[in-house]
Coordinates of N, CA and C in Angstrom, one line a residue:
M157 N 0.8 -1.2 0.0 CA 0.0 0.0 0.0 C 0.9 1.2 0.0
D158 N 0.6 2.1 -0.9 CA 1.4 3.4 -1.0 C 0.5 4.4 -0.3
I159 N 1.1 5.1 0.7 CA 0.4 6.0 1.6 C 1.0 7.4 1.6
L160 N 0.2 8.4 1.6 CA 0.6 9.8 1.8 C 0.2 10.1 3.2
L161 N 1.2 10.6 4.0 CA 0.9 11.0 5.3 C 0.5 12.5 5.4
G162 N -0.3 12.8 6.4 CA -0.9 14.1 6.5 C 0.2 15.1 7.0
D163 N -0.1 15.8 8.1 CA 0.7 16.9 8.6 C 2.0 16.3 9.3
V164 N 2.9 15.8 8.6 CA 4.1 15.2 9.1 C 5.3 16.0 8.5
H165 N 6.2 16.4 9.4 CA 7.4 17.2 9.0 C 8.7 16.6 9.3
S166 N 8.7 15.4 9.9 CA 10.0 14.8 10.2 C 9.8 13.3 10.2
L167 N 11.0 12.5 10.1 CA 10.9 11.1 10.2 C 10.4 10.6 11.5
K168 N 10.7 11.4 12.6 CA 10.2 11.0 13.9 C 8.7 11.1 13.9
Q169 N 8.1 12.1 13.4 CA 6.6 12.2 13.3 C 6.1 11.1 12.4
K170 N 6.8 10.8 11.4 CA 6.3 9.7 10.5 C 6.2 8.4 11.3
R171 N 7.2 8.1 12.0 CA 7.2 6.9 12.9 C 6.0 6.9 13.8
S172 N 5.7 8.1 14.4 CA 4.6 8.1 15.3 C 3.2 7.9 14.6
V173 N 3.1 8.1 13.3 CA 1.9 7.8 12.6 C 1.9 6.4 12.1
V174 N 3.0 5.9 11.5 CA 3.1 4.6 10.9 C 3.0 3.5 11.9
R175 N 3.8 3.6 13.0 CA 3.8 2.5 13.9 C 2.5 2.1 14.5
P176 N 1.6 3.0 14.9 CA 0.3 2.6 15.4 C -0.5 1.9 14.3
I177 N -0.4 2.3 13.1 CA -1.2 1.7 12.0 C -0.7 0.2 11.8
I178 N 0.6 0.0 11.8 CA 1.1 -1.3 11.7 C 0.7 -2.2 12.9
A179 N 0.8 -1.6 14.1 CA 0.4 -2.4 15.3 C -1.1 -2.7 15.3
E180 N -1.9 -1.8 14.8 CA -3.3 -2.1 14.7 C -3.6 -3.3 13.7
V181 N -3.0 -3.2 12.6 CA -3.2 -4.3 11.6 C -2.7 -5.7 12.3
Q182 N -1.6 -5.7 12.9 CA -1.1 -6.9 13.6 C -2.1 -7.4 14.7
R183 N -2.6 -6.4 15.4 CA -3.5 -6.8 16.5 C -4.8 -7.3 16.0
R184 N -5.4 -6.7 14.9 CA -6.7 -7.1 14.4 C -6.6 -8.4 13.5
F185 N -5.4 -8.6 12.9 CA -5.2 -9.7 12.0 C -3.9 -10.4 12.4
P186 N -3.9 -11.2 13.5 CA -2.7 -11.8 14.1 C -2.0 -12.8 13.1
G187 N -2.7 -13.2 12.1 CA -2.0 -14.2 11.2 C -1.3 -13.6 10.0
V188 N -1.3 -12.2 9.9 CA -0.6 -11.6 8.8 C 0.7 -11.0 9.2
A189 N 1.6 -10.9 8.3 CA 2.9 -10.2 8.5 C 2.8 -8.8 7.9
V190 N 3.1 -7.8 8.6 CA 3.0 -6.4 8.1 C 4.2 -5.6 8.5
A191 N 4.7 -4.8 7.6 CA 5.9 -4.0 7.8 C 5.9 -2.8 6.9
E192 N 6.7 -1.8 7.3 CA 6.9 -0.6 6.4 C 8.0 -1.1 5.4
T193 N 7.7 -1.0 4.2 CA 8.6 -1.6 3.2 C 9.1 -0.7 2.1
G194 N 8.7 0.6 2.2 CA 9.2 1.5 1.2 C 9.1 2.9 1.6
H195 N 9.8 3.8 0.8 CA 9.8 5.3 1.1 C 10.3 5.5 2.5
L196 N 11.3 4.8 2.9 CA 11.8 4.9 4.3 C 12.5 6.2 4.6
D197 N 13.0 6.9 3.6 CA 13.7 8.1 3.8 C 12.9 9.4 3.5
L198 N 11.6 9.2 3.1 CA 10.7 10.3 2.9 C 9.8 10.5 4.1
H199 N 9.6 11.7 4.5 CA 8.8 11.9 5.7 C 7.3 12.0 5.5
R200 N 6.8 12.2 4.3 CA 5.4 12.3 4.0 C 4.8 11.1 3.3
R201 N 5.7 10.1 2.9 CA 5.2 9.0 2.2 C 5.7 7.7 2.9
T202 N 4.9 6.7 2.8 CA 5.3 5.4 3.2 C 4.7 4.3 2.4
E203 N 5.3 3.1 2.5 CA 4.7 1.9 1.8 C 4.6 0.9 2.9
I204 N 3.5 0.3 3.0 CA 3.3 -0.8 4.0 C 3.0 -2.1 3.2
G205 N 3.7 -3.1 3.5 CA 3.5 -4.4 2.9 C 2.8 -5.4 3.9
I206 N 1.9 -6.2 3.3 CA 1.2 -7.2 4.2 C 1.3 -8.5 3.5
A207 N 1.6 -9.5 4.2 CA 1.7 -10.9 3.6 C 0.7 -11.8 4.4
V208 N 0.0 -12.7 3.6 CA -0.9 -13.6 4.2 C -0.7 -15.0 3.5
V209 N -0.8 -16.0 4.3 CA -0.7 -17.4 3.8 C -2.0 -18.1 4.1
S210 N -2.6 -18.7 3.1 CA -3.8 -19.4 3.3 C -4.0 -20.5 2.3
A211 N -4.9 -21.4 2.5 CA -5.1 -22.5 1.6 C -5.8 -22.1 0.4
T212 N -6.6 -21.0 0.4 CA -7.3 -20.6 -0.7 C -7.0 -19.1 -1.1
A213 N -7.0 -18.8 -2.4 CA -6.8 -17.5 -2.8 C -7.9 -16.5 -2.4
A214 N -9.1 -17.1 -2.3 CA -10.2 -16.2 -1.9 C -10.1 -15.7 -0.5
N215 N -9.6 -16.6 0.4 CA -9.4 -16.2 1.8 C -8.3 -15.2 1.9
C216 N -7.2 -15.3 1.1 CA -6.1 -14.4 1.1 C -6.6 -13.0 0.6
G217 N -7.4 -13.0 -0.4 CA -8.0 -11.8 -0.9 C -8.9 -11.1 0.1
A218 N -9.7 -11.9 0.8 CA -10.6 -11.3 1.7 C -9.8 -10.7 2.9
V219 N -8.8 -11.3 3.4 CA -8.0 -10.8 4.5 C -7.3 -9.5 4.1
L220 N -6.7 -9.5 2.9 CA -6.0 -8.4 2.4 C -7.0 -7.2 2.1
D221 N -8.2 -7.5 1.7 CA -9.2 -6.4 1.5 C -9.5 -5.8 2.9
D222 N -9.7 -6.7 3.9 CA -10.0 -6.2 5.2 C -8.9 -5.3 5.8
C223 N -7.6 -5.7 5.6 CA -6.5 -5.0 6.0 C -6.4 -3.6 5.3
E224 N -6.7 -3.6 4.0 CA -6.7 -2.4 3.2 C -7.8 -1.4 3.8
R225 N -9.0 -1.9 4.1 CA -10.0 -1.1 4.6 C -9.6 -0.5 6.0
L226 N -9.0 -1.3 6.8 CA -8.6 -0.9 8.1 C -7.6 0.3 8.0
V227 N -6.6 0.2 7.1 CA -5.6 1.2 6.9 C -6.2 2.5 6.3
A228 N -7.1 2.3 5.3 CA -7.7 3.4 4.6 C -8.6 4.2 5.6
F229 N -9.1 3.6 6.6 CA -10.0 4.2 7.5 C -9.4 5.4 8.3
H230 N -8.1 5.4 8.5 CA -7.4 6.3 9.3 C -7.4 7.7 8.6
P231 N -8.0 8.7 9.3 CA -8.2 10.0 8.7 C -6.9 10.8 8.5
E232 N -5.8 10.4 9.2 CA -4.6 11.2 9.1 C -3.7 10.8 7.9
I233 N -4.2 9.8 7.1 CA -3.4 9.4 6.0 C -4.3 9.3 4.8
E234 N -3.7 9.3 3.6 CA -4.4 9.1 2.3 C -3.8 7.9 1.6
L235 N -4.6 6.8 1.4 CA -4.2 5.7 0.7 C -4.2 6.0 -0.8
L236 N -2.9 6.1 -1.3 CA -2.8 6.4 -2.7 C -3.1 5.2 -3.7
S237 N -2.5 4.1 -3.3 CA -2.8 2.9 -4.1 C -2.5 1.6 -3.3
A238 N -3.2 0.6 -3.7 CA -3.0 -0.7 -3.1 C -3.1 -1.8 -4.2
R239 N -2.2 -2.7 -4.1 CA -2.3 -3.8 -5.1 C -2.0 -5.1 -4.4
Q240 N -2.6 -6.1 -5.0 CA -2.4 -7.5 -4.4 C -1.7 -8.4 -5.4
R241 N -0.9 -9.3 -4.9 CA -0.2 -10.2 -5.8 C -0.3 -11.6 -5.1
L242 N -0.9 -12.6 -5.8 CA -1.0 -13.9 -5.2 C 0.1 -14.8 -5.8
Y243 N 0.7 -15.6 -5.0 CA 1.7 -16.6 -5.4 C 1.1 -17.9 -5.0
N244 N 1.3 -18.9 -5.8 CA 0.9 -20.3 -5.5 C 2.2 -21.1 -5.5
E245 N 2.0 -22.4 -5.1 CA 3.1 -23.3 -4.9 C 3.8 -23.6 -6.2
D246 N 3.2 -23.4 -7.3 CA 3.9 -23.7 -8.6 C 4.8 -22.6 -9.1
E247 N 4.7 -21.4 -8.5 CA 5.5 -20.2 -8.9 C 6.9 -20.3 -8.1
D248 N 7.9 -19.8 -8.8 CA 9.2 -19.7 -8.1 C 9.4 -18.3 -7.5

């Protein structure tokens, strides 16, 4: 997820916005892995990656959609884009 942060003027302020969002996703969806994965040196942008493992693609998609809605709900950020990629056991 590519995210634009609101009124943030330093990397310290960025961390104070991004960390609670990541913690909330982990708390609400304990089976997912979530981390800040991009735009680490920019103070108004961030990229959050979420990984899910499931027996069905439909379940992965549903969990990722729920995570996206949870992140997008935060009024202090603007979700610029989100994309999903599914991998199966046949892919390298």
